Coordinates of C-alpha atoms and ligand atoms in Angstrom, one line a residue:
Chain A
M1 CA 0.0 0.0 0.0
T2 CA 1.1 3.5 -0.8
T3 CA 1.4 6.0 2.1
I4 CA 0.9 9.6 1.1
A5 CA 3.6 11.7 2.6
D6 CA 2.4 13.3 5.8
V7 CA 3.6 16.7 4.5
T8 CA 0.2 17.3 3.0
A9 CA -1.6 16.5 6.2
A10 CA -2.5 18.9 8.9
P11 CA 0.4 19.5 11.3
K12 CA 0.1 17.5 14.5
V13 CA 0.1 19.1 18.0
E14 CA 2.8 17.2 20.0
S15 CA 2.4 18.9 23.4
I16 CA -0.1 17.3 25.7
A17 CA -0.3 20.5 27.6
E18 CA -1.2 22.3 24.4
L19 CA -3.8 19.7 23.6
K20 CA -5.3 20.1 27.1
R21 CA -5.6 23.8 26.4
I22 CA -7.3 23.1 23.1
C23 CA -9.8 20.8 24.9
N24 CA -10.6 23.6 27.3
R25 CA -11.2 26.1 24.5
L26 CA -13.5 23.6 22.7
R27 CA -15.5 23.2 25.9
I28 CA -16.0 26.9 26.1
E29 CA -17.1 27.1 22.5
I30 CA -19.5 24.2 23.0
V31 CA -21.2 25.8 26.0
K32 CA -21.4 29.1 24.3
M33 CA -22.8 27.9 21.0
I34 CA -25.5 25.7 22.6
G35 CA -26.4 28.6 24.8
A36 CA -26.7 30.9 21.9
A37 CA -28.7 28.4 19.9
G38 CA -31.1 28.0 22.8
S39 CA -31.4 24.2 22.2
G40 CA -29.0 21.3 21.8
H41 CA -27.2 18.6 23.6
P42 CA -24.4 19.8 25.9
G43 CA -23.8 16.6 28.0
G44 CA -22.9 14.2 25.1
S45 CA -20.9 17.0 23.4
L46 CA -18.7 17.7 26.3
S47 CA -17.9 14.0 26.9
E48 CA -16.4 13.7 23.4
V49 CA -13.9 16.5 23.6
E50 CA -10.6 14.6 24.3
L51 CA -11.5 11.9 21.8
L52 CA -12.1 14.4 19.0
T53 CA -9.1 16.5 19.9
A54 CA -6.8 13.5 19.8
L55 CA -8.3 12.5 16.5
Y56 CA -8.1 15.9 14.7
F57 CA -4.8 17.1 16.2
R58 CA -2.9 13.9 16.4
V59 CA -4.3 10.8 14.7
L60 CA -6.4 11.5 11.6
R61 CA -4.7 12.1 8.3
H62 CA -6.5 15.1 7.1
D63 CA -5.9 18.6 5.6
P64 CA -8.3 21.4 6.4
R65 CA -7.1 23.2 3.3
N66 CA -8.2 20.3 1.2
P67 CA -11.3 18.8 2.8
E68 CA -12.0 16.6 -0.2
W69 CA -8.6 15.0 -0.2
P70 CA -9.3 11.4 -1.3
E71 CA -6.5 10.1 0.9
R72 CA -8.0 11.6 4.1
D73 CA -9.1 9.4 7.0
R74 CA -12.9 9.4 7.4
F75 CA -14.6 10.3 10.7
I76 CA -18.3 9.6 11.2
L77 CA -20.1 11.0 14.2
S78 CA -22.8 8.4 14.5
K79 CA -24.2 10.0 17.7
G80 CA -25.1 13.0 15.6
H81 CA -26.6 15.0 18.5
G82 CA -23.1 15.5 19.8
C83 CA -22.2 17.6 16.7
P84 CA -21.5 20.9 18.6
A85 CA -18.2 19.3 19.7
L86 CA -17.4 18.3 16.1
Y87 CA -18.2 21.8 14.8
A88 CA -16.0 23.3 17.5
V89 CA -13.1 21.1 16.5
L90 CA -13.6 21.8 12.8
A91 CA -13.4 25.5 13.6
E92 CA -10.3 25.0 15.8
T93 CA -8.6 23.0 13.0
G94 CA -9.5 25.6 10.3
Y95 CA -12.3 23.9 8.3
L96 CA -14.7 26.6 9.6
D97 CA -14.5 30.2 10.6
H98 CA -15.0 30.6 14.3
S99 CA -17.7 33.2 13.7
V100 CA -20.0 30.6 12.2
L101 CA -20.2 28.8 15.6
G102 CA -22.7 31.4 16.8
T103 CA -25.2 30.4 14.1
L104 CA -25.7 26.8 15.3
R105 CA -29.2 25.6 14.7
K106 CA -30.3 28.9 13.1
L107 CA -32.1 29.2 9.8
G108 CA -29.6 28.8 6.9
S109 CA -26.7 27.9 9.1
P110 CA -24.1 25.3 7.9
L111 CA -24.2 24.1 11.5
Q112 CA -27.5 22.2 11.5
G113 CA -28.9 20.6 14.7
H114 CA -27.6 17.3 13.5
P115 CA -24.8 16.7 11.0
D116 CA -26.1 17.6 7.5
K117 CA -23.8 17.3 4.5
R118 CA -26.2 19.3 2.4
F119 CA -25.2 22.4 4.5
L120 CA -21.7 21.4 5.4
P121 CA -20.1 19.1 2.8
V122 CA -16.9 18.5 4.9
L123 CA -19.0 16.1 7.1
E124 CA -18.7 12.5 6.0
A125 CA -22.3 11.5 6.8
N126 CA -25.7 12.7 7.8
T127 CA -26.6 11.3 11.2
G128 CA -29.1 11.9 13.9
S129 CA -31.2 8.7 13.7
L130 CA -29.0 6.7 16.1
G131 CA -27.4 3.4 15.2
Q132 CA -26.4 3.8 11.6
G133 CA -22.9 5.2 11.5
L134 CA -21.0 1.9 11.9
S135 CA -22.6 0.4 8.8
I136 CA -21.7 3.5 6.8
G137 CA -18.2 3.2 8.2
I138 CA -18.0 -0.4 7.1
G139 CA -19.0 0.6 3.6
M140 CA -16.2 3.2 3.5
A141 CA -13.6 0.7 4.9
I142 CA -14.5 -1.8 2.2
A143 CA -14.2 0.9 -0.5
A144 CA -10.7 1.8 0.8
K145 CA -9.7 -1.9 0.5
L146 CA -11.2 -2.2 -3.0
D147 CA -9.1 0.8 -4.0
K148 CA -6.0 -0.5 -2.2
K149 CA -5.9 2.7 -0.2
D150 CA -4.5 3.1 3.3
W151 CA -6.9 5.7 4.8
H152 CA -8.7 4.7 8.0
T153 CA -12.3 5.0 9.0
F154 CA -13.3 6.0 12.6
V155 CA -16.9 5.9 13.8
M156 CA -18.0 7.4 17.2
V157 CA -21.1 6.1 18.8
G158 CA -22.8 6.6 22.2
D159 CA -23.4 3.9 24.8
G160 CA -27.2 4.4 24.5
E161 CA -26.9 4.3 20.8
I162 CA -25.2 0.9 20.9
Q163 CA -28.6 -0.5 22.0
E164 CA -29.8 -0.2 18.4
G165 CA -29.7 -3.7 16.8
Q166 CA -28.1 -2.4 13.6
N167 CA -24.8 -1.9 15.5
W168 CA -24.7 -5.6 16.3
E169 CA -25.3 -6.6 12.7
A170 CA -22.4 -4.3 11.8
A171 CA -20.3 -5.7 14.7
M172 CA -20.7 -9.2 13.2
F173 CA -19.8 -8.0 9.7
A174 CA -16.6 -6.0 10.3
P175 CA -14.4 -8.7 11.8
Y176 CA -15.7 -11.4 9.5
H177 CA -14.5 -9.2 6.6
K178 CA -11.2 -8.4 8.3
L179 CA -11.7 -4.7 8.3
E180 CA -8.6 -3.7 10.3
N181 CA -8.9 -0.3 8.6
L182 CA -12.1 0.5 10.8
T183 CA -12.3 1.7 14.3
I184 CA -15.4 2.2 16.5
I185 CA -15.0 4.6 19.4
I186 CA -17.7 4.2 22.1
D187 CA -18.2 7.4 24.1
Y188 CA -19.2 5.4 27.2
N189 CA -20.6 8.2 29.4
H190 CA -23.0 5.8 31.0
Q191 CA -26.0 8.0 30.3
Q192 CA -28.6 8.2 27.6
L193 CA -31.7 10.5 27.1
D194 CA -34.0 9.3 29.9
G195 CA -31.3 8.7 32.5
F196 CA -28.4 6.3 33.3
T197 CA -27.9 3.5 30.8
K198 CA -27.8 0.9 33.5
D199 CA -31.3 1.9 34.6
I200 CA -32.7 1.8 31.1
L201 CA -31.0 -1.1 29.3
D202 CA -27.6 -2.0 30.6
V203 CA -25.1 -2.4 27.8
S204 CA -22.1 -3.6 29.9
P205 CA -19.7 -5.2 29.5
L206 CA -18.9 -3.6 26.2
R207 CA -15.3 -4.6 25.7
E208 CA -16.1 -8.2 26.2
K209 CA -19.1 -8.1 23.9
F210 CA -17.0 -6.7 21.0
E211 CA -14.2 -9.1 21.7
A212 CA -16.7 -12.0 21.5
F213 CA -17.8 -10.6 18.1
G214 CA -14.1 -10.8 17.0
W215 CA -12.9 -7.3 17.4
R216 CA -9.6 -6.1 19.0
A217 CA -11.1 -4.3 21.9
V218 CA -9.5 -2.0 24.5
E219 CA -11.0 0.0 27.3
I220 CA -9.5 3.4 28.3
D221 CA -10.2 6.6 30.2
G222 CA -11.7 8.8 27.4
H223 CA -10.6 12.0 29.1
D224 CA -6.9 11.0 29.6
L225 CA -5.1 12.1 26.5
E226 CA -2.1 9.9 27.5
Q227 CA -4.5 6.9 27.1
V228 CA -6.6 8.2 24.2
I229 CA -3.8 9.0 21.8
P230 CA -1.9 5.7 22.0
A231 CA -5.2 3.8 21.7
L232 CA -6.2 5.7 18.6
E233 CA -2.7 5.5 17.1
E234 CA -2.5 1.8 17.7
A235 CA -6.0 1.4 16.1
R236 CA -4.9 3.4 13.0
N237 CA -1.3 2.3 12.6
G238 CA -0.8 -0.8 14.6
K239 CA 0.6 -3.8 12.8
N240 CA -0.4 -6.5 15.3
K241 CA -4.1 -6.5 15.0
D242 CA -4.4 -9.8 13.1
A243 CA -6.6 -8.1 10.5
R244 CA -9.2 -7.2 13.1
P245 CA -11.1 -3.9 13.4
T246 CA -10.6 -2.1 16.7
C247 CA -13.2 -1.1 19.3
I248 CA -12.2 1.5 21.8
V249 CA -14.4 1.7 24.8
A250 CA -13.8 5.1 26.2
N251 CA -15.1 5.7 29.7
T252 CA -16.2 9.3 29.9
V253 CA -18.2 11.7 32.0
K254 CA -21.3 13.2 30.4
G255 CA -21.1 17.0 30.8
K256 CA -17.3 16.8 31.5
G257 CA -15.7 20.0 32.5
V258 CA -18.8 21.9 33.7
S259 CA -19.4 20.9 37.3
F260 CA -23.1 21.4 37.3
M261 CA -23.6 19.4 34.2
E262 CA -21.3 16.5 35.1
N263 CA -23.2 13.2 35.7
N264 CA -26.6 15.0 35.7
P265 CA -28.9 13.4 33.1
E266 CA -30.9 16.7 33.0
W267 CA -28.2 18.1 30.8
H268 CA -28.6 15.6 27.9
G269 CA -30.7 17.8 25.7
V270 CA -31.2 21.2 27.4
A271 CA -29.4 24.4 26.5
P272 CA -27.8 26.4 29.3
K273 CA -29.4 29.8 30.1
P274 CA -27.2 32.9 29.8
D275 CA -26.3 32.9 33.5
Q276 CA -25.4 29.2 33.3
V277 CA -23.3 29.9 30.2
S278 CA -21.4 32.5 32.1
A279 CA -20.9 30.3 35.1
A280 CA -19.7 27.4 32.9
V281 CA -17.3 29.7 30.9
T282 CA -15.9 31.2 34.1
E283 CA -15.3 27.8 35.6
L284 CA -13.6 26.6 32.4
Q285 CA -11.5 29.8 32.1
E286 CA -10.4 29.3 35.7
K287 CA -9.3 25.8 34.9
A288 CA -7.4 27.1 31.8
K289 CA -5.1 29.1 34.1
H290 CA -3.7 25.8 35.5
L291 CA -3.2 24.1 32.2
Chain B
M1 CA -35.6 25.5 24.0
S2 CA -37.0 28.3 21.8
S3 CA -40.6 29.4 21.7
T4 CA -42.8 26.6 20.6
T5 CA -46.0 28.6 20.4
M6 CA -47.8 28.1 17.2
P7 CA -49.6 29.0 15.1
N8 CA -48.9 32.7 15.0
T9 CA -51.2 34.3 17.5
T10 CA -50.8 37.7 16.0
A11 CA -52.9 36.6 13.0
K12 CA -56.4 38.1 12.5
F13 CA -58.0 35.1 14.0
E14 CA -56.8 34.7 17.6
L15 CA -56.1 31.2 18.7
K16 CA -55.7 30.4 22.4
M17 CA -52.8 28.0 23.0
G18 CA -53.3 24.9 25.0
V19 CA -50.9 22.0 25.7
A20 CA -49.1 20.0 23.0
T21 CA -50.9 16.9 21.7
R22 CA -48.0 14.8 23.0
E23 CA -48.9 16.0 26.5
A24 CA -52.5 15.2 25.9
Y25 CA -51.4 11.7 25.1
G26 CA -49.6 11.3 28.4
Q27 CA -52.6 12.5 30.3
A28 CA -55.0 10.2 28.5
L29 CA -52.7 7.2 28.8
V30 CA -52.7 7.7 32.6
E31 CA -56.6 7.8 32.5
L32 CA -56.6 4.6 30.5
G33 CA -54.2 3.0 32.9
R34 CA -56.4 3.7 35.8
K35 CA -59.4 2.2 34.0
N36 CA -57.8 -0.8 32.4
P37 CA -55.1 -2.9 34.2
N38 CA -54.3 -4.5 30.9
V39 CA -52.7 -1.3 29.5
V40 CA -48.9 -1.7 29.2
A41 CA -46.8 1.2 28.0
L42 CA -43.5 1.0 26.1
D43 CA -41.0 3.6 25.1
A44 CA -37.6 3.8 23.5
D45 CA -35.6 6.3 25.6
L46 CA -37.9 9.2 24.8
A47 CA -40.4 8.8 27.6
K48 CA -39.9 12.4 28.8
S49 CA -40.5 13.7 25.3
T50 CA -43.4 11.6 24.3
F51 CA -45.0 12.1 27.8
S52 CA -45.3 8.3 28.3
A53 CA -43.2 9.2 31.4
K54 CA -46.5 10.3 33.1
F55 CA -47.7 6.7 32.8
Q56 CA -44.3 5.4 33.9
K57 CA -44.5 7.5 37.1
E58 CA -47.9 6.2 38.1
F59 CA -47.6 2.6 36.8
P60 CA -43.9 1.7 37.0
D61 CA -44.8 -2.0 36.9
R62 CA -46.7 -1.7 33.6
F63 CA -44.0 0.4 31.9
Y64 CA -41.1 -0.9 29.9
T65 CA -38.3 1.3 28.5
C66 CA -36.8 -0.6 25.6
G67 CA -33.7 1.5 25.3
I68 CA -32.9 3.0 21.9
A69 CA -34.2 0.0 20.0
E70 CA -37.5 0.8 18.3
A71 CA -37.8 -2.4 16.1
N72 CA -37.5 -4.6 19.2
M73 CA -40.1 -2.4 21.0
V74 CA -42.6 -2.9 18.2
G75 CA -42.1 -6.7 18.3
I76 CA -42.5 -6.7 22.1
A77 CA -45.8 -4.7 21.7
S78 CA -47.0 -7.4 19.3
G79 CA -46.2 -10.2 21.7
L80 CA -47.9 -8.3 24.6
A81 CA -51.0 -7.9 22.5
L82 CA -51.0 -11.5 21.3
A83 CA -50.9 -12.5 25.0
G84 CA -53.9 -10.4 25.9
K85 CA -52.4 -7.1 27.0
L86 CA -53.2 -3.7 25.5
P87 CA -49.8 -2.2 24.6
F88 CA -49.2 1.5 23.8
A89 CA -45.7 2.0 22.4
S90 CA -44.3 5.4 21.8
S91 CA -41.2 7.2 20.5
F92 CA -40.5 10.1 18.1
A93 CA -42.8 9.4 15.1
V94 CA -39.8 9.2 12.7
F95 CA -38.0 6.5 14.7
L96 CA -41.1 4.5 15.6
C97 CA -42.4 4.3 12.1
D98 CA -39.2 4.2 10.1
K99 CA -37.1 2.0 12.3
G100 CA -40.0 -0.2 13.3
Y101 CA -41.6 -0.6 9.9
D102 CA -40.9 -4.2 9.0
Q103 CA -42.1 -5.2 12.5
L104 CA -45.2 -2.9 12.2
R105 CA -46.0 -4.7 9.0
M106 CA -45.1 -8.3 9.9
C107 CA -45.9 -8.5 13.6
V108 CA -48.8 -6.0 13.8
A109 CA -50.6 -5.1 10.5
Y110 CA -50.4 -8.5 8.8
P111 CA -51.7 -10.6 11.7
G112 CA -54.1 -7.8 12.6
V113 CA -52.7 -7.4 16.2
N114 CA -54.5 -5.1 18.6
A115 CA -51.5 -2.9 19.5
K116 CA -51.3 0.9 19.6
F117 CA -48.5 3.2 18.5
V118 CA -47.9 6.8 19.2
G119 CA -45.3 8.9 17.4
S120 CA -44.5 12.3 18.9
H121 CA -42.6 15.2 17.4
G122 CA -44.4 14.7 14.0
G123 CA -43.8 17.2 11.2
I124 CA -41.3 20.0 10.9
S125 CA -42.7 22.0 13.8
I126 CA -40.2 20.3 16.1
G127 CA -37.8 23.0 14.8
E128 CA -34.1 23.1 15.6
D129 CA -33.3 19.4 15.7
G130 CA -33.7 19.2 12.0
P131 CA -34.7 16.6 9.4
S132 CA -33.2 13.5 11.2
Q133 CA -35.9 14.0 13.9
Q134 CA -38.7 15.3 11.7
A135 CA -41.3 12.8 10.6
V136 CA -42.7 14.0 7.3
E137 CA -43.7 10.6 5.9
D138 CA -45.5 8.9 8.8
Y139 CA -49.0 9.3 7.4
A140 CA -47.9 7.7 4.2
L141 CA -46.0 4.8 5.8
M142 CA -48.6 4.0 8.3
S143 CA -51.5 4.3 5.7
A144 CA -49.6 1.8 3.6
L145 CA -50.0 -0.8 6.3
A146 CA -53.2 -2.7 5.6
G147 CA -55.8 -2.5 8.4
F148 CA -54.0 0.3 10.4
V149 CA -56.0 3.3 11.6
V150 CA -53.9 6.6 11.3
L151 CA -54.7 9.6 13.5
N152 CA -53.4 13.1 14.1
P153 CA -55.3 15.2 16.6
S154 CA -55.4 18.9 16.2
D155 CA -55.7 19.9 19.9
E156 CA -55.5 18.5 23.4
F157 CA -59.2 17.7 23.6
C158 CA -59.2 15.9 20.3
G159 CA -56.0 14.2 21.3
R160 CA -57.2 12.9 24.7
A161 CA -60.5 11.7 23.2
L162 CA -58.7 9.9 20.4
V163 CA -56.4 8.0 22.8
H164 CA -59.6 6.5 24.4
R165 CA -61.0 5.7 21.0
M166 CA -57.7 4.0 20.1
A167 CA -58.1 1.8 23.2
E168 CA -61.7 0.9 22.3
H169 CA -60.9 0.1 18.7
N170 CA -60.0 -3.5 18.1
G171 CA -57.0 -3.5 15.8
P172 CA -53.8 -1.6 15.1
V173 CA -53.8 2.1 15.4
Y174 CA -51.1 4.8 14.9
M175 CA -51.4 8.3 16.3
R176 CA -49.0 11.2 15.5
T177 CA -48.6 13.8 18.2
G178 CA -46.8 17.2 18.0
R179 CA -44.0 18.9 19.9
P180 CA -45.3 22.5 20.1
K181 CA -48.2 23.8 22.0
A182 CA -51.4 23.3 20.0
P183 CA -54.2 25.9 19.8
I184 CA -57.4 25.1 21.7
L185 CA -60.1 24.3 19.2
Y186 CA -62.5 22.2 21.3
G187 CA -63.8 21.8 24.8
P188 CA -64.4 18.9 27.2
G189 CA -67.9 18.5 25.8
D190 CA -66.8 17.7 22.2
T191 CA -66.9 14.1 21.1
F192 CA -64.6 12.5 18.6
E193 CA -65.0 9.3 16.6
I194 CA -62.4 7.5 14.5
G195 CA -63.1 8.2 10.9
K196 CA -65.5 11.1 11.5
A197 CA -64.3 14.6 10.6
K198 CA -65.1 17.7 12.7
Q199 CA -66.7 20.4 10.6
H200 CA -66.1 24.1 11.4
G201 CA -68.5 26.3 9.6
N202 CA -70.9 25.6 6.7
G203 CA -69.2 27.6 4.0
R204 CA -70.1 26.6 0.4
D205 CA -67.4 28.3 -1.6
V206 CA -64.6 26.0 -0.7
A207 CA -63.7 23.3 1.8
I208 CA -60.4 23.2 3.6
V209 CA -59.5 19.7 4.8
A210 CA -56.7 19.7 7.3
C211 CA -55.2 17.7 10.2
G212 CA -52.9 18.3 13.2
L213 CA -51.5 21.8 13.6
E214 CA -52.8 22.7 10.1
V215 CA -56.3 22.8 11.4
G216 CA -55.4 25.9 13.4
Y217 CA -53.9 27.5 10.3
A218 CA -57.0 26.5 8.3
L219 CA -59.3 28.3 10.8
Q220 CA -57.1 31.4 10.5
A221 CA -57.4 31.1 6.7
Q222 CA -61.1 30.7 7.0
A223 CA -61.4 33.9 9.0
Q224 CA -59.3 35.8 6.5
L225 CA -61.2 34.5 3.5
A226 CA -64.5 35.5 5.2
E227 CA -63.3 39.1 5.2
E228 CA -62.9 38.8 1.5
G229 CA -66.4 37.4 1.1
I230 CA -65.3 33.8 0.5
Q231 CA -67.2 31.3 2.7
A232 CA -65.0 28.3 3.5
R233 CA -65.8 25.3 5.7
V234 CA -62.9 23.6 7.5
L235 CA -62.9 19.8 8.0
D236 CA -60.6 18.7 10.9
M237 CA -59.7 15.3 9.4
H238 CA -58.1 13.9 12.6
T239 CA -58.4 10.4 11.0
I240 CA -56.2 10.2 7.9
K241 CA -57.1 6.6 7.5
P242 CA -59.9 5.6 7.1
V243 CA -60.6 9.1 5.8
D244 CA -64.2 10.4 6.3
E245 CA -65.5 9.8 2.7
T246 CA -69.0 11.0 3.6
A247 CA -67.9 14.4 4.8
I248 CA -65.6 14.8 1.9
A249 CA -68.2 13.8 -0.7
Q250 CA -70.6 16.2 0.9
A251 CA -68.0 19.0 0.8
A252 CA -67.1 18.2 -2.8
K253 CA -70.8 18.3 -3.8
E254 CA -71.7 21.5 -1.9
C255 CA -68.4 23.5 -2.3
G256 CA -67.1 22.2 -5.6
A257 CA -63.5 23.1 -4.6
I258 CA -61.2 21.6 -2.1
V259 CA -57.9 22.5 -0.5
T260 CA -56.0 20.1 1.8
A261 CA -53.4 21.1 4.3
E262 CA -51.0 18.8 6.1
E263 CA -47.6 18.9 7.8
H264 CA -46.3 16.0 5.7
L265 CA -44.8 15.4 2.3
L266 CA -47.5 15.7 -0.4
D267 CA -46.7 12.2 -1.4
G268 CA -49.1 9.7 0.1
G269 CA -50.5 11.7 2.9
L270 CA -53.8 13.4 3.7
G271 CA -54.1 15.1 0.3
S272 CA -53.9 11.7 -1.5
Q273 CA -56.6 10.2 0.7
V274 CA -58.9 13.1 0.2
A275 CA -58.3 13.3 -3.5
R276 CA -59.3 9.7 -3.9
A277 CA -62.5 10.3 -2.0
V278 CA -63.2 13.4 -4.1
A279 CA -62.5 11.6 -7.4
K280 CA -64.8 8.7 -6.3
S281 CA -67.7 11.0 -5.4
Y282 CA -68.1 14.5 -6.9
P283 CA -64.8 15.3 -8.8
A284 CA -63.8 18.9 -8.1
P285 CA -60.6 20.9 -8.5
M286 CA -58.2 20.6 -5.6
E287 CA -55.1 22.3 -4.3
F288 CA -52.6 20.8 -1.9
V289 CA -50.7 22.5 1.0
G290 CA -47.9 20.4 2.3
I291 CA -44.2 19.8 2.1
Q292 CA -42.9 19.6 -1.5
N293 CA -40.6 16.7 -2.1
T294 CA -37.8 17.9 0.2
Y295 CA -36.4 17.6 3.7
A296 CA -36.5 20.7 5.9
E297 CA -33.7 22.0 8.1
S298 CA -32.9 23.5 11.5
A299 CA -34.7 26.7 12.5
T300 CA -37.5 27.8 14.8
P301 CA -40.8 26.1 14.3
E302 CA -42.3 29.3 13.1
Q303 CA -39.6 29.9 10.6
L304 CA -39.9 26.4 9.2
M305 CA -43.7 26.4 8.9
E306 CA -43.3 29.7 7.0
K307 CA -40.4 28.6 4.8
Y308 CA -42.0 25.3 3.8
G309 CA -45.3 26.9 3.0
L310 CA -47.6 25.6 5.7
T311 CA -49.0 28.6 7.5
A312 CA -52.4 30.3 6.9
P313 CA -51.4 32.7 4.1
F314 CA -50.4 29.6 2.0
I315 CA -53.8 28.1 2.6
V316 CA -55.4 31.3 1.6
E317 CA -53.3 31.4 -1.6
A318 CA -54.3 27.8 -2.4
V319 CA -57.9 28.7 -2.0
R320 CA -57.6 31.6 -4.4
S321 CA -56.0 29.4 -7.0
V322 CA -58.5 26.5 -6.6
L323 CA -61.4 29.0 -6.9
K324 CA -60.1 30.1 -10.3
R325 CA -60.6 26.5 -11.5
K326 CA -64.0 26.0 -9.9
R327 CA -66.6 25.2 -12.5
Ligands
TPP1 C1 -33.1 6.0 16.5 C2 -33.1 7.1 17.5 N1 -33.9 7.0 18.5 C3 -34.0 7.9 19.4 C4 -33.3 9.1 19.3 C5 -33.5 10.3 20.3 N2 -32.2 10.4 21.0 C6 -31.3 11.4 20.8 S1 -30.0 11.3 21.7 C7 -30.6 10.0 22.6 C8 -29.8 9.4 23.7 C9 -28.4 9.0 23.2 O1 -27.7 8.4 24.2 P1 -26.2 8.1 23.9 O2 -26.0 7.3 22.7 O3 -25.6 7.4 25.1 O4 -25.5 9.5 23.7 P2 -24.9 10.5 24.8 O5 -25.2 10.0 26.2 O6 -23.4 10.5 24.5 O7 -25.5 11.8 24.5 C10 -31.8 9.6 22.1 C11 -32.7 8.5 22.6 C12 -32.5 9.2 18.1 N3 -31.8 10.4 17.9 N4 -32.4 8.2 17.2

């Protein structure tokens, strides 16, 4: 397989301290943009931040100046309601102008309530009906193999989302077809819409389930960049996977970084009011001083 | 959450807003639960949004949350019904109908199972969440399941009554409910029957046949048209299937011009059902207000209803053009 020289790809941010500062900035953007929109999903956006930061600043082969680059890695946000975090990272990496973040969910905005390629072509898929991203990712991974290309496909799902049966049809398919160029990241924040996942329909143990389906599965702390980056790099570049796709079970905290949102299911799909936005931003800015 | 008050209350014809039809569903389901110990409710991680959570709170032992797994939920509802229970399963309309479709056909419609389904957040008036959550095809999908009754109440009184009618009806029923507050069109004394339209006014110039939130807009259009000397009648066609062919035939005969209005794609929804009834009885020119072969987007409910041509002025416009073709 040919590897396209990394010179065309976005420069990587090596410093963990700098990556942590980026995560903090993204969280501030997320809270502000959902606050300005007056609706949206803060909890499941905040839990994704380290995973997305590691992908876009360290792991993905991509080029913001060339969004249609055929050699780019593909990233599908299957849990589409978590798109404010993706929009924030696309702005931070230069795909979008920061000013557009304030238009989230407004008439005519490229930043639709759920990812919509019609309005923002850089997105790889339209999502929002949960449970479908992994199948799309499989299709992409097969296409890469047919074309003998070495780009990788990453799919991020929620732990509530994993209850959809389609995921398990896909989970059977990917290892059977030896799609080592495919990775699923489960944002395991232990909550879904109506409450805690264990009280609704427990999905544990996730790593064991995927292993039993034939995946190479690892479990990490999804907020610890020193665990997230090596896990993603191994999934993308590792040579010892026995032609298996990778499942990364990332334990996270819903609402991470904003103390009054953390682990409170009320913050699944409610926008913070202006005073709550200020409180959250102040808290995050305070944290930034120590990063 | 942005304002979900609709239709526009600044219009000439003032509509008093009541609760959303999804909330009416939750209330009626609790009433049913008190009357009938056989009622079992199911939801797919949207109980707070569909208002089945009201039932969950009062009858936790007769409530099952299925997780985000709509197809499984529909199958479970079928099994419950086959074993003598009266299941009511709810989710957003788009996930219930679209994800559960094969099961709705195979486990419910085809064997004629007595199970009930309620899809909330129908139409584009859900607003900012955008097309992935907006059901614009549920009337068509559910009408294409043989034997299914398809309902969409226009206000809370209509909604509550229809939940009771659903329970009394022996066979599969689907009801769409809405996210925004609905205008109050009826009172506690009004009665509702499956398949029988509610007529507002006796106008003989044109008939406007509408369902769901479009009924409020149709009444606004009726008031505006009256000022121009055009007498319209409005038929609240809360039952999309079986559509009230008698009321439609009478309207076609007496008015000779029909406009339909629905918060749904124009393909296979209310307009198609009404057109068939008109063609079979007293063929008359028709115009159709609805979503034109597209998916909507994110914006406030008001902006979307306007942009996609579903508010009162569009109904008035459709009346003007149908009247030009009236013989
Ligand atoms: C098929 C489908 N059913 C229901 C919903 C409504 N919904 C949106 S988010 C959500 C909960 C998602 O939980 P999870 O996947 O754990 O995401 P997170 O907790 O990270 O936000 C639900 C039920 C949906 N979008 N799609």
